[in-house]
Amino acid sequence: MQNSITSDGDWLKRWSKHITCLALNNDLSSREVDVYTDKLVEQASIAELGQVVKDLINHIRMHK
């Protein structure tokens, strides 16, 4: 069972913004994406992961 690292979603917003910014600037290698994603999955609850997915999909949709 995974444990949430925090009770609020602020860290999710920071994580999503940070990863999105790095990706937009082409500053992420495939290996770095894997490391960031693995760390997130280890630390986040299912609800928090769902929020990250929603944030990233909305970002992609808005920047098409």
mmCIF file of N, CA, C and O in Angstrom:
data_model
loop_
_atom_site.group_PDB
_atom_site.id
_atom_site.type_symbol
_atom_site.label_atom_id
_atom_site.label_comp_id
_atom_site.label_asym_id
_atom_site.label_seq_id
_atom_site.Cartn_x
_atom_site.Cartn_y
_atom_site.Cartn_z
ATOM 1 N N MET A 1 0.839 -1.186 0.000
ATOM 2 C CA MET A 1 0.000 0.000 0.000
ATOM 3 C C MET A 1 0.877 1.241 0.000
ATOM 4 O O MET A 1 1.827 1.326 0.731
ATOM 5 N N GLN A 2 0.534 2.195 -0.845
ATOM 6 C CA GLN A 2 1.312 3.413 -0.933
ATOM 7 C C GLN A 2 0.814 4.433 0.072
ATOM 8 O O GLN A 2 -0.360 4.482 0.391
ATOM 9 N N ASN A 3 1.734 5.244 0.555
ATOM 10 C CA ASN A 3 1.369 6.303 1.484
ATOM 11 C C ASN A 3 1.510 7.644 0.800
ATOM 12 O O ASN A 3 2.462 7.885 0.080
ATOM 13 N N SER A 4 0.581 8.521 1.051
ATOM 14 C CA SER A 4 0.668 9.870 0.532
ATOM 15 C C SER A 4 1.791 10.606 1.243
ATOM 16 O O SER A 4 1.955 10.485 2.443
ATOM 17 N N ILE A 5 2.582 11.383 0.484
ATOM 18 C CA ILE A 5 3.676 12.096 1.131
ATOM 19 C C ILE A 5 3.213 13.401 1.753
ATOM 20 O O ILE A 5 3.932 14.006 2.513
ATOM 21 N N THR A 6 2.014 13.821 1.438
ATOM 22 C CA THR A 6 1.479 15.045 2.015
ATOM 23 C C THR A 6 -0.033 15.023 1.904
ATOM 24 O O THR A 6 -0.582 14.343 1.052
ATOM 25 N N SER A 7 -0.692 15.757 2.755
ATOM 26 C CA SER A 7 -2.151 15.761 2.713
ATOM 27 C C SER A 7 -2.700 16.785 1.729
ATOM 28 O O SER A 7 -3.847 16.713 1.341
ATOM 29 N N ASP A 8 -1.893 17.737 1.300
ATOM 30 C CA ASP A 8 -2.387 18.713 0.325
ATOM 31 C C ASP A 8 -1.802 18.412 -1.049
ATOM 32 O O ASP A 8 -0.914 17.602 -1.197
ATOM 33 N N GLY A 9 -2.332 19.067 -2.061
ATOM 34 C CA GLY A 9 -1.895 18.800 -3.421
ATOM 35 C C GLY A 9 -0.840 19.759 -3.927
ATOM 36 O O GLY A 9 -0.527 19.737 -5.117
ATOM 37 N N ASP A 10 -0.260 20.585 -3.066
ATOM 38 C CA ASP A 10 0.724 21.562 -3.525
ATOM 39 C C ASP A 10 1.937 20.904 -4.169
ATOM 40 O O ASP A 10 2.438 21.369 -5.178
ATOM 41 N N TRP A 11 2.405 19.805 -3.585
ATOM 42 C CA TRP A 11 3.576 19.153 -4.159
ATOM 43 C C TRP A 11 3.271 18.612 -5.544
ATOM 44 O O TRP A 11 4.122 18.613 -6.418
ATOM 45 N N LEU A 12 2.011 18.209 -5.777
ATOM 46 C CA LEU A 12 1.629 17.716 -7.094
ATOM 47 C C LEU A 12 1.696 18.828 -8.131
ATOM 48 O O LEU A 12 2.189 18.629 -9.232
ATOM 49 N N LYS A 13 1.201 19.989 -7.747
ATOM 50 C CA LYS A 13 1.235 21.124 -8.660
ATOM 51 C C LYS A 13 2.676 21.510 -8.979
ATOM 52 O O LYS A 13 3.018 21.769 -10.132
ATOM 53 N N ARG A 14 3.525 21.534 -7.947
ATOM 54 C CA ARG A 14 4.938 21.861 -8.173
ATOM 55 C C ARG A 14 5.605 20.820 -9.063
ATOM 56 O O ARG A 14 6.340 21.163 -9.981
ATOM 57 N N TRP A 15 5.339 19.543 -8.788
ATOM 58 C CA TRP A 15 5.942 18.467 -9.568
ATOM 59 C C TRP A 15 5.505 18.569 -11.022
ATOM 60 O O TRP A 15 6.335 18.492 -11.932
ATOM 61 N N SER A 16 4.202 18.738 -11.266
ATOM 62 C CA SER A 16 3.684 18.825 -12.630
ATOM 63 C C SER A 16 4.277 20.016 -13.374
ATOM 64 O O SER A 16 4.685 19.897 -14.525
ATOM 65 N N LYS A 17 4.326 21.163 -12.707
ATOM 66 C CA LYS A 17 4.894 22.355 -13.345
ATOM 67 C C LYS A 17 6.373 22.168 -13.659
ATOM 68 O O LYS A 17 6.845 22.543 -14.726
ATOM 69 N N HIS A 18 7.108 21.582 -12.727
ATOM 70 C CA HIS A 18 8.540 21.367 -12.918
ATOM 71 C C HIS A 18 8.797 20.427 -14.095
ATOM 72 O O HIS A 18 9.598 20.727 -14.980
ATOM 73 N N ILE A 19 8.115 19.291 -14.127
ATOM 74 C CA ILE A 19 8.307 18.317 -15.192
ATOM 75 C C ILE A 19 7.870 18.902 -16.534
ATOM 76 O O ILE A 19 8.538 18.726 -17.550
ATOM 77 N N THR A 20 6.747 19.607 -16.546
ATOM 78 C CA THR A 20 6.261 20.218 -17.791
ATOM 79 C C THR A 20 7.257 21.240 -18.314
ATOM 80 O O THR A 20 7.558 21.274 -19.512
ATOM 81 N N CYS A 21 7.784 22.071 -17.437
ATOM 82 C CA CYS A 21 8.763 23.082 -17.829
ATOM 83 C C CYS A 21 10.009 22.424 -18.407
ATOM 84 O O CYS A 21 10.512 22.827 -19.456
ATOM 85 N N LEU A 22 10.530 21.415 -17.738
ATOM 86 C CA LEU A 22 11.714 20.716 -18.243
ATOM 87 C C LEU A 22 11.436 20.076 -19.602
ATOM 88 O O LEU A 22 12.264 20.143 -20.510
ATOM 89 N N ALA A 23 10.271 19.468 -19.743
ATOM 90 C CA ALA A 23 9.927 18.810 -21.004
ATOM 91 C C ALA A 23 9.786 19.827 -22.138
ATOM 92 O O ALA A 23 10.253 19.597 -23.252
ATOM 93 N N LEU A 24 9.163 20.960 -21.852
ATOM 94 C CA LEU A 24 8.995 21.989 -22.878
ATOM 95 C C LEU A 24 10.338 22.540 -23.352
ATOM 96 O O LEU A 24 10.491 22.913 -24.511
ATOM 97 N N ASN A 25 11.292 22.585 -22.457
ATOM 98 C CA ASN A 25 12.615 23.105 -22.805
ATOM 99 C C ASN A 25 13.555 22.010 -23.297
ATOM 100 O O ASN A 25 14.744 22.247 -23.479
ATOM 101 N N ASN A 26 13.015 20.801 -23.493
ATOM 102 C CA ASN A 26 13.815 19.651 -23.941
ATOM 103 C C ASN A 26 14.986 19.381 -23.015
ATOM 104 O O ASN A 26 16.071 19.006 -23.458
ATOM 105 N N ASP A 27 14.795 19.606 -21.715
ATOM 106 C CA ASP A 27 15.846 19.396 -20.726
ATOM 107 C C ASP A 27 15.739 18.046 -20.030
ATOM 108 O O ASP A 27 16.409 17.816 -19.034
ATOM 109 N N LEU A 28 14.894 17.165 -20.539
ATOM 110 C CA LEU A 28 14.718 15.852 -19.905
ATOM 111 C C LEU A 28 15.123 14.743 -20.870
ATOM 112 O O LEU A 28 14.662 14.695 -21.999
ATOM 113 N N SER A 29 15.970 13.857 -20.414
ATOM 114 C CA SER A 29 16.271 12.654 -21.181
ATOM 115 C C SER A 29 15.222 11.603 -20.831
ATOM 116 O O SER A 29 14.496 11.730 -19.847
ATOM 117 N N SER A 30 15.170 10.549 -21.611
ATOM 118 C CA SER A 30 14.244 9.450 -21.311
ATOM 119 C C SER A 30 14.544 8.855 -19.942
ATOM 120 O O SER A 30 13.638 8.496 -19.192
ATOM 121 N N ARG A 31 15.819 8.762 -19.621
ATOM 122 C CA ARG A 31 16.215 8.213 -18.315
ATOM 123 C C ARG A 31 15.705 9.099 -17.174
ATOM 124 O O ARG A 31 15.218 8.605 -16.157
ATOM 125 N N GLU A 32 15.810 10.414 -17.341
ATOM 126 C CA GLU A 32 15.326 11.335 -16.302
ATOM 127 C C GLU A 32 13.817 11.243 -16.139
ATOM 128 O O GLU A 32 13.310 11.298 -15.020
ATOM 129 N N VAL A 33 13.095 11.096 -17.250
ATOM 130 C CA VAL A 33 11.644 10.933 -17.177
ATOM 131 C C VAL A 33 11.320 9.675 -16.372
ATOM 132 O O VAL A 33 10.454 9.685 -15.500
ATOM 133 N N ASP A 34 12.043 8.586 -16.647
ATOM 134 C CA ASP A 34 11.821 7.343 -15.911
ATOM 135 C C ASP A 34 12.091 7.517 -14.425
ATOM 136 O O ASP A 34 11.317 7.057 -13.578
ATOM 137 N N VAL A 35 13.183 8.198 -14.072
ATOM 138 C CA VAL A 35 13.547 8.393 -12.663
ATOM 139 C C VAL A 35 12.494 9.243 -11.957
ATOM 140 O O VAL A 35 12.029 8.891 -10.865
ATOM 141 N N TYR A 36 12.096 10.370 -12.562
ATOM 142 C CA TYR A 36 11.083 11.238 -11.946
ATOM 143 C C TYR A 36 9.765 10.489 -11.773
ATOM 144 O O TYR A 36 9.108 10.581 -10.739
ATOM 145 N N THR A 37 9.375 9.738 -12.807
ATOM 146 C CA THR A 37 8.109 9.018 -12.752
ATOM 147 C C THR A 37 8.143 7.913 -11.694
ATOM 148 O O THR A 37 7.191 7.756 -10.926
ATOM 149 N N ASP A 38 9.236 7.164 -11.655
ATOM 150 C CA ASP A 38 9.363 6.111 -10.640
ATOM 151 C C ASP A 38 9.277 6.677 -9.230
ATOM 152 O O ASP A 38 8.611 6.114 -8.360
ATOM 153 N N LYS A 39 9.931 7.812 -9.010
ATOM 154 C CA LYS A 39 9.906 8.434 -7.688
ATOM 155 C C LYS A 39 8.481 8.883 -7.331
ATOM 156 O O LYS A 39 8.027 8.689 -6.212
ATOM 157 N N LEU A 40 7.798 9.465 -8.293
ATOM 158 C CA LEU A 40 6.426 9.907 -8.050
ATOM 159 C C LEU A 40 5.531 8.728 -7.700
ATOM 160 O O LEU A 40 4.773 8.779 -6.735
ATOM 161 N N VAL A 41 5.632 7.647 -8.467
ATOM 162 C CA VAL A 41 4.786 6.476 -8.243
ATOM 163 C C VAL A 41 5.056 5.858 -6.872
ATOM 164 O O VAL A 41 4.133 5.414 -6.188
ATOM 165 N N GLU A 42 6.305 5.857 -6.448
ATOM 166 C CA GLU A 42 6.646 5.308 -5.136
ATOM 167 C C GLU A 42 6.045 6.117 -3.998
ATOM 168 O O GLU A 42 5.697 5.572 -2.955
ATOM 169 N N GLN A 43 5.931 7.429 -4.182
ATOM 170 C CA GLN A 43 5.554 8.314 -3.088
ATOM 171 C C GLN A 43 4.091 8.733 -3.087
ATOM 172 O O GLN A 43 3.581 9.173 -2.061
ATOM 173 N N ALA A 44 3.410 8.625 -4.199
ATOM 174 C CA ALA A 44 2.063 9.190 -4.314
ATOM 175 C C ALA A 44 0.978 8.153 -4.060
ATOM 176 O O ALA A 44 1.169 6.960 -4.264
ATOM 177 N N SER A 45 -0.161 8.650 -3.627
ATOM 178 C CA SER A 45 -1.344 7.794 -3.494
ATOM 179 C C SER A 45 -2.009 7.684 -4.870
ATOM 180 O O SER A 45 -1.671 8.407 -5.808
ATOM 181 N N ILE A 46 -2.987 6.804 -4.971
ATOM 182 C CA ILE A 46 -3.704 6.639 -6.232
ATOM 183 C C ILE A 46 -4.422 7.929 -6.617
ATOM 184 O O ILE A 46 -4.396 8.336 -7.777
ATOM 185 N N ALA A 47 -5.026 8.585 -5.663
ATOM 186 C CA ALA A 47 -5.731 9.844 -5.940
ATOM 187 C C ALA A 47 -4.759 10.916 -6.428
ATOM 188 O O ALA A 47 -5.070 11.678 -7.346
ATOM 189 N N GLU A 48 -3.575 10.974 -5.820
ATOM 190 C CA GLU A 48 -2.572 11.964 -6.233
ATOM 191 C C GLU A 48 -2.060 11.677 -7.641
ATOM 192 O O GLU A 48 -1.873 12.591 -8.434
ATOM 193 N N LEU A 49 -1.859 10.408 -7.962
ATOM 194 C CA LEU A 49 -1.436 10.053 -9.319
ATOM 195 C C LEU A 49 -2.507 10.439 -10.336
ATOM 196 O O LEU A 49 -2.193 10.929 -11.422
ATOM 197 N N GLY A 50 -3.752 10.231 -9.966
ATOM 198 C CA GLY A 50 -4.848 10.635 -10.838
ATOM 199 C C GLY A 50 -4.834 12.126 -11.112
ATOM 200 O O GLY A 50 -5.060 12.562 -12.242
ATOM 201 N N GLN A 51 -4.534 12.913 -10.089
ATOM 202 C CA GLN A 51 -4.471 14.368 -10.266
ATOM 203 C C GLN A 51 -3.324 14.767 -11.182
ATOM 204 O O GLN A 51 -3.462 15.648 -12.023
ATOM 205 N N VAL A 52 -2.182 14.109 -11.057
ATOM 206 C CA VAL A 52 -1.038 14.394 -11.932
ATOM 207 C C VAL A 52 -1.407 14.103 -13.383
ATOM 208 O O VAL A 52 -1.126 14.898 -14.274
ATOM 209 N N VAL A 53 -2.044 12.969 -13.616
ATOM 210 C CA VAL A 53 -2.449 12.616 -14.973
ATOM 211 C C VAL A 53 -3.406 13.663 -15.534
ATOM 212 O O VAL A 53 -3.247 14.121 -16.672
ATOM 213 N N LYS A 54 -4.376 14.080 -14.744
ATOM 214 C CA LYS A 54 -5.316 15.117 -15.188
ATOM 215 C C LYS A 54 -4.586 16.413 -15.528
ATOM 216 O O LYS A 54 -4.857 17.039 -16.560
ATOM 217 N N ASP A 55 -3.662 16.843 -14.663
ATOM 218 C CA ASP A 55 -2.915 18.081 -14.902
ATOM 219 C C ASP A 55 -2.113 18.004 -16.198
ATOM 220 O O ASP A 55 -2.094 18.944 -16.996
ATOM 221 N N LEU A 56 -1.444 16.885 -16.410
ATOM 222 C CA LEU A 56 -0.616 16.742 -17.610
ATOM 223 C C LEU A 56 -1.463 16.661 -18.872
ATOM 224 O O LEU A 56 -1.125 17.264 -19.896
ATOM 225 N N ILE A 57 -2.586 15.946 -18.813
ATOM 226 C CA ILE A 57 -3.471 15.870 -19.983
ATOM 227 C C ILE A 57 -4.043 17.247 -20.301
ATOM 228 O O ILE A 57 -4.106 17.645 -21.465
ATOM 229 N N ASN A 58 -4.453 17.989 -19.284
ATOM 230 C CA ASN A 58 -4.961 19.345 -19.515
ATOM 231 C C ASN A 58 -3.893 20.239 -20.124
ATOM 232 O O ASN A 58 -4.166 21.042 -21.016
ATOM 233 N N HIS A 59 -2.652 20.103 -19.647
ATOM 234 C CA HIS A 59 -1.561 20.905 -20.202
ATOM 235 C C HIS A 59 -1.342 20.572 -21.680
ATOM 236 O O HIS A 59 -1.216 21.466 -22.514
ATOM 237 N N ILE A 60 -1.314 19.290 -21.994
ATOM 238 C CA ILE A 60 -1.132 18.866 -23.394
ATOM 239 C C ILE A 60 -2.271 19.384 -24.256
ATOM 240 O O ILE A 60 -2.056 19.905 -25.350
ATOM 241 N N ARG A 61 -3.478 19.243 -23.762
ATOM 242 C CA ARG A 61 -4.669 19.690 -24.514
ATOM 243 C C ARG A 61 -4.609 21.189 -24.790
ATOM 244 O O ARG A 61 -4.925 21.642 -25.892
ATOM 245 N N MET A 62 -4.182 21.956 -23.813
ATOM 246 C CA MET A 62 -4.153 23.429 -23.968
ATOM 247 C C MET A 62 -3.009 23.887 -24.859
ATOM 248 O O MET A 62 -3.057 24.986 -25.401
ATOM 249 N N HIS A 63 -1.968 23.065 -25.045
ATOM 250 C CA HIS A 63 -0.811 23.488 -25.825
ATOM 251 C C HIS A 63 -0.684 22.742 -27.150
ATOM 252 O O HIS A 63 0.392 22.655 -27.712
ATOM 253 N N LYS A 64 -1.798 22.249 -27.663
ATOM 254 C CA LYS A 64 -1.810 21.552 -28.956
ATOM 255 C C LYS A 64 -1.635 22.532 -30.079
ATOM 256 O O LYS A 64 -2.103 23.599 -30.092
#
